[in-house]
Amino acid sequence: MKKTINRKNVLMMIDIIIITIGYLLSYLITLPNELWVQYWATYKSSLLMAAIVFSASYYFFGIYNQIWRYADEREYRLCAISTAIGGVLFIVLGELAGYNVPIRIQLSAPFIILFIFVLSRISYKLFADGESIQSKTPTAGNRKPPYKKDLLIIGAGSAGVMLLKEIRANPQLGYRMKGFVDDNPKKIGRVLNGHKIYGPIDHLESLIRTYEIDEVLIATPAATGAEKKRIVDIASGTRAKVKILPSMATSLTNISDSAENNLLIGKLRNIDVEDLLGRDVVKVKETDIKAYTEGKNVLITGGGGSIGSELCRQISLYRPKKIIILDNYENNAYEIEQELIQEYRIIPQVEIISVQDEQRVKQLFADERAQGDPIEVVFHAAAHKHVPLMEHNPEQAIRNNILGTYHVAKLCNEFEAERMILISTDKAVNPTNVMGATKRACELVIQAMNSASEKTIFSAVRFGNVLGSNGSVIPLFKKQIEKGGPVTVTHPDIIRYFMTIPEAVSLVLNAGGLAQGGEIFVLDMGEPVKILDLAKNLIRLAGLELGQDIEIEFTGLRPGEKLYEELLLEEEGLKTTTSEKIFIGKMAELEASSLLEAIPEINRKNLSKEESVAWLKKFVTTYKEEEHER
């Protein structure tokens, strides 16, 4: 407390000196020489009152409680108000005391005092920051302190200002602000919180080189995917490390009980490959999702997998009555169970069951109904998805994917669940591999069951690759980069559709609300991405240079692998929905009764690899094997 009082006393003494000088200058500037001598006595007699009135006004408005190193427009606005109030009081009290101060002095003194006052605060602020408003180009001989990271913030908006305040409040971060960068022509060249706004963003590379920038923070959380990609592409070509703020939607869904964890500076993350795809934030109709999930008993098969676990996360936000996680791999199921308990405050029910085990799955349905809590909504994400492995194990692909889907669908119908949504894949379209053929058969099962069911709505959602999923090429590339390469790409022209796991699941949930029965929903995957470009971007983000630090090696297409994937069969066509990113494939004429009759026989037969492939070709007429040279 003593330290605070002493600090205030020192500041008040400094301000009294400022008031004295400002009041004197008002006489010298506004009065002719002959009048100045005449009013010298007036100046001396009224000086004490001026010092008391102005400093008292500053004290009353809390000026001495401000931390001027981190001051912004609010603090300076408060200075102006308190000086104006002091000026009014000085006029009133001067007239009452009969000091006979000239009107020109009464009006000019507050402005001059305010100017010197603000100038003193800005000078202190700049001295404390160790930099000036106009940063000079550093020369080779000027070595920066090792604890300082010269910084540019992209986006001279509210997020950028908030980020700057947090950086100033946390000097241990070691940032030294060099300015903002923005595309808005009305902002370029102006000063924000003591820092110049440069622009446009197209000049970012030259700014980084000119001011030897160490880090670039992208503070444009409302930017579209394409805008973020543009910024990332420019910044990633420089020596500076680039970090980005997540979207406001993401920030709001990750609010912590700890105020420290809710700081923007804590939400900054490194640029990832998702940013390079330039995909916009998905807008879903929450009312449609709530209508069929809120207060419901929801079963998620494959609930521990990449898609299944994200389904658990997002569904938990819509207040289901219960979430049942069904998976045959206990480690994944345990991880998502603990995450839901600790971060989402929901206790799921975990069942370690294979969808191939019809009796165990049936017992689960029966037990839930016996407890008066029947399973109402089912998301079927359980499947073997790894293309090369399924080429070598077609009998397991048929048993797990087709037989498992059949079991779950039959039980949904038997126990009168409200709806079942199958997670399908673009590889089901004109499949050239076992995995894709089994998923196409699953779609046929769903459509056939929908035709036979009176109570349950059956539908499927088809989409392409998801970033970061189990078996995805991106984790493989990252591991290869960590080991120093080479990064292996099967073919220089291979392309794939990509979306993030949260985006895919959001659209799956949205499609579930649109389902009327029998639809195959097709998600808008955006523009296809060359896998080679993806590999190059990951290498660049790792700070490596292709050809010098690491190499890319082409290994040839794997068994069953296409150069490109399709999302529609020719006969399906395409219909729009109320969601701009969700479409419906026109239902083809089906003759799936023979397939439904043949599936139960899988349990009674021990199919060989050759028999399994022949079985698939019989029931999935679009399945065409392709041979590739390695």
GROMACS .gro file of N, CA, C and O in nm, residues 333-376:
model
  176
  333ALA      N    1  -1.243  -4.628  -2.670
  333ALA     CA    2  -1.369  -4.605  -2.599
  333ALA      C    3  -1.343  -4.539  -2.463
  333ALA      O    4  -1.418  -4.448  -2.421
  334TYR      N    5  -1.238  -4.582  -2.397
  334TYR     CA    6  -1.205  -4.524  -2.266
  334TYR      C    7  -1.167  -4.377  -2.279
  334TYR      O    8  -1.206  -4.293  -2.198
  335GLU      N    9  -1.087  -4.345  -2.381
  335GLU     CA   10  -1.041  -4.207  -2.399
  335GLU      C   11  -1.158  -4.111  -2.421
  335GLU      O   12  -1.164  -4.004  -2.361
  336ILE      N   13  -1.252  -4.148  -2.508
  336ILE     CA   14  -1.364  -4.056  -2.533
  336ILE      C   15  -1.458  -4.053  -2.412
  336ILE      O   16  -1.518  -3.950  -2.382
  337GLU      N   17  -1.468  -4.165  -2.339
  337GLU     CA   18  -1.550  -4.165  -2.217
  337GLU      C   19  -1.496  -4.063  -2.118
  337GLU      O   20  -1.572  -3.981  -2.063
  338GLN      N   21  -1.364  -4.065  -2.095
  338GLN     CA   22  -1.304  -3.972  -2.000
  338GLN      C   23  -1.314  -3.827  -2.047
  338GLN      O   24  -1.336  -3.735  -1.967
  339GLU      N   25  -1.302  -3.806  -2.177
  339GLU     CA   26  -1.314  -3.671  -2.231
  339GLU      C   27  -1.455  -3.616  -2.211
  339GLU      O   28  -1.472  -3.499  -2.171
  340LEU      N   29  -1.555  -3.699  -2.235
  340LEU     CA   30  -1.694  -3.654  -2.216
  340LEU      C   31  -1.722  -3.623  -2.069
  340LEU      O   32  -1.792  -3.527  -2.038
  341ILE      N   33  -1.666  -3.704  -1.981
  341ILE     CA   34  -1.688  -3.682  -1.838
  341ILE      C   35  -1.622  -3.553  -1.791
  341ILE      O   36  -1.682  -3.470  -1.722
  342GLN      N   37  -1.496  -3.534  -1.830
  342GLN     CA   38  -1.418  -3.423  -1.777
  342GLN      C   39  -1.446  -3.290  -1.847
  342GLN      O   40  -1.447  -3.185  -1.783
  343GLU      N   41  -1.468  -3.293  -1.979
  343GLU     CA   42  -1.481  -3.167  -2.053
  343GLU      C   43  -1.625  -3.134  -2.091
  343GLU      O   44  -1.656  -3.018  -2.114
  344TYR      N   45  -1.711  -3.234  -2.099
  344TYR     CA   46  -1.849  -3.208  -2.143
  344TYR      C   47  -1.951  -3.235  -2.032
  344TYR      O   48  -2.071  -3.218  -2.053
  345ARG      N   49  -1.902  -3.278  -1.916
  345ARG     CA   50  -1.988  -3.301  -1.800
  345ARG      C   51  -2.103  -3.396  -1.831
  345ARG      O   52  -2.216  -3.377  -1.788
  346ILE      N   53  -2.072  -3.502  -1.906
  346ILE     CA   54  -2.172  -3.602  -1.939
  346ILE      C   55  -2.108  -3.739  -1.918
  346ILE      O   56  -1.992  -3.760  -1.952
  347ILE      N   57  -2.184  -3.831  -1.858
  347ILE     CA   58  -2.132  -3.965  -1.830
  347ILE      C   59  -2.193  -4.062  -1.931
  347ILE      O   60  -2.311  -4.096  -1.923
  348PRO      N   61  -2.114  -4.106  -2.028
  348PRO     CA   62  -2.167  -4.198  -2.130
  348PRO      C   63  -2.170  -4.341  -2.078
  348PRO      O   64  -2.108  -4.374  -1.977
  349GLN      N   65  -2.242  -4.424  -2.149
  349GLN     CA   66  -2.242  -4.568  -2.121
  349GLN      C   67  -2.154  -4.634  -2.227
  349GLN      O   68  -2.176  -4.615  -2.345
  350VAL      N   69  -2.054  -4.710  -2.184
  350VAL     CA   70  -1.959  -4.770  -2.276
  350VAL      C   71  -1.981  -4.920  -2.284
  350VAL      O   72  -1.986  -4.989  -2.181
  351GLU      N   73  -1.997  -4.971  -2.406
  351GLU     CA   74  -2.016  -5.114  -2.429
  351GLU      C   75  -1.906  -5.163  -2.522
  351GLU      O   76  -1.893  -5.113  -2.635
  352ILE      N   77  -1.824  -5.258  -2.475
  352ILE     CA   78  -1.718  -5.315  -2.558
  352ILE      C   79  -1.777  -5.437  -2.631
  352ILE      O   80  -1.780  -5.550  -2.579
  353ILE      N   81  -1.826  -5.411  -2.752
  353ILE     CA   82  -1.896  -5.511  -2.831
  353ILE      C   83  -1.856  -5.493  -2.977
  353ILE      O   84  -1.839  -5.380  -3.024
  354SER      N   85  -1.845  -5.602  -3.050
  354SER     CA   86  -1.826  -5.596  -3.194
  354SER      C   87  -1.962  -5.600  -3.262
  354SER      O   88  -2.050  -5.677  -3.219
  355VAL      N   89  -1.980  -5.521  -3.365
  355VAL     CA   90  -2.109  -5.524  -3.437
  355VAL      C   91  -2.129  -5.656  -3.510
  355VAL      O   92  -2.240  -5.685  -3.556
  356GLN      N   93  -2.025  -5.738  -3.520
  356GLN     CA   94  -2.040  -5.870  -3.580
  356GLN      C   95  -2.114  -5.966  -3.485
  356GLN      O   96  -2.170  -6.066  -3.529
  357ASP      N   97  -2.113  -5.932  -3.357
  357ASP     CA   98  -2.176  -6.018  -3.255
  357ASP      C   99  -2.323  -5.978  -3.240
  357ASP      O  100  -2.359  -5.895  -3.156
  358GLU      N  101  -2.406  -6.039  -3.320
  358GLU     CA  102  -2.548  -6.001  -3.322
  358GLU      C  103  -2.615  -6.021  -3.187
  358GLU      O  104  -2.695  -5.937  -3.144
  359GLN      N  105  -2.584  -6.130  -3.118
  359GLN     CA  106  -2.650  -6.159  -2.992
  359GLN      C  107  -2.617  -6.056  -2.886
  359GLN      O  108  -2.704  -6.012  -2.810
  360ARG      N  109  -2.490  -6.013  -2.880
  360ARG     CA  110  -2.452  -5.911  -2.781
  360ARG      C  111  -2.514  -5.776  -2.812
  360ARG      O  112  -2.559  -5.706  -2.722
  361VAL      N  113  -2.518  -5.741  -2.939
  361VAL     CA  114  -2.581  -5.614  -2.976
  361VAL      C  115  -2.731  -5.619  -2.947
  361VAL      O  116  -2.789  -5.522  -2.897
  362LYS      N  117  -2.793  -5.733  -2.978
  362LYS     CA  118  -2.937  -5.748  -2.951
  362LYS      C  119  -2.966  -5.739  -2.802
  362LYS      O  120  -3.066  -5.678  -2.761
  363GLN      N  121  -2.878  -5.798  -2.720
  363GLN     CA  122  -2.897  -5.792  -2.576
  363GLN      C  123  -2.891  -5.648  -2.526
  363GLN      O  124  -2.965  -5.608  -2.435
  364LEU      N  125  -2.803  -5.567  -2.587
  364LEU     CA  126  -2.796  -5.425  -2.551
  364LEU      C  127  -2.927  -5.355  -2.581
  364LEU      O  128  -2.980  -5.281  -2.496
  365PHE      N  129  -2.981  -5.374  -2.700
  365PHE     CA  130  -3.109  -5.314  -2.736
  365PHE      C  131  -3.219  -5.360  -2.639
  365PHE      O  132  -3.302  -5.279  -2.594
  366ALA      N  133  -3.220  -5.490  -2.606
  366ALA     CA  134  -3.323  -5.545  -2.519
  366ALA      C  135  -3.312  -5.490  -2.377
  366ALA      O  136  -3.413  -5.455  -2.314
  367ASP      N  137  -3.189  -5.480  -2.327
  367ASP     CA  138  -3.168  -5.429  -2.191
  367ASP      C  139  -3.213  -5.283  -2.179
  367ASP      O  140  -3.273  -5.244  -2.079
  368GLU      N  141  -3.181  -5.203  -2.280
  368GLU     CA  142  -3.221  -5.061  -2.276
  368GLU      C  143  -3.372  -5.048  -2.276
  368GLU      O  144  -3.429  -4.966  -2.203
  369ARG      N  145  -3.439  -5.129  -2.357
  369ARG     CA  146  -3.586  -5.123  -2.360
  369ARG      C  147  -3.645  -5.172  -2.229
  369ARG      O  148  -3.743  -5.115  -2.178
  370ALA      N  149  -3.586  -5.278  -2.170
  370ALA     CA  150  -3.638  -5.332  -2.044
  370ALA      C  151  -3.626  -5.230  -1.931
  370ALA      O  152  -3.708  -5.231  -1.838
  371GLN      N  153  -3.525  -5.142  -1.940
  371GLN     CA  154  -3.507  -5.038  -1.838
  371GLN      C  155  -3.595  -4.917  -1.864
  371GLN      O  156  -3.584  -4.816  -1.794
  372GLY      N  157  -3.681  -4.926  -1.966
  372GLY     CA  158  -3.769  -4.814  -1.999
  372GLY      C  159  -3.699  -4.701  -2.070
  372GLY      O  160  -3.748  -4.588  -2.072
  373ASP      N  161  -3.583  -4.732  -2.128
  373ASP     CA  162  -3.502  -4.630  -2.194
  373ASP      C  163  -3.454  -4.683  -2.329
  373ASP      O  164  -3.334  -4.699  -2.352
  374PRO      N  165  -3.546  -4.712  -2.423
  374PRO     CA  166  -3.507  -4.776  -2.549
  374PRO      C  167  -3.415  -4.687  -2.632
  374PRO      O  168  -3.419  -4.565  -2.625
  375ILE      N  169  -3.330  -4.754  -2.710
  375ILE     CA  170  -3.241  -4.681  -2.801
  375ILE      C  171  -3.326  -4.619  -2.911
  375ILE      O  172  -3.402  -4.687  -2.979
  376GLU      N  173  -3.309  -4.487  -2.930
  376GLU     CA  174  -3.396  -4.414  -3.023
  376GLU      C  175  -3.324  -4.368  -3.149
  376GLU      O  176  -3.383  -4.362  -3.257
   0.00000   0.00000   0.00000
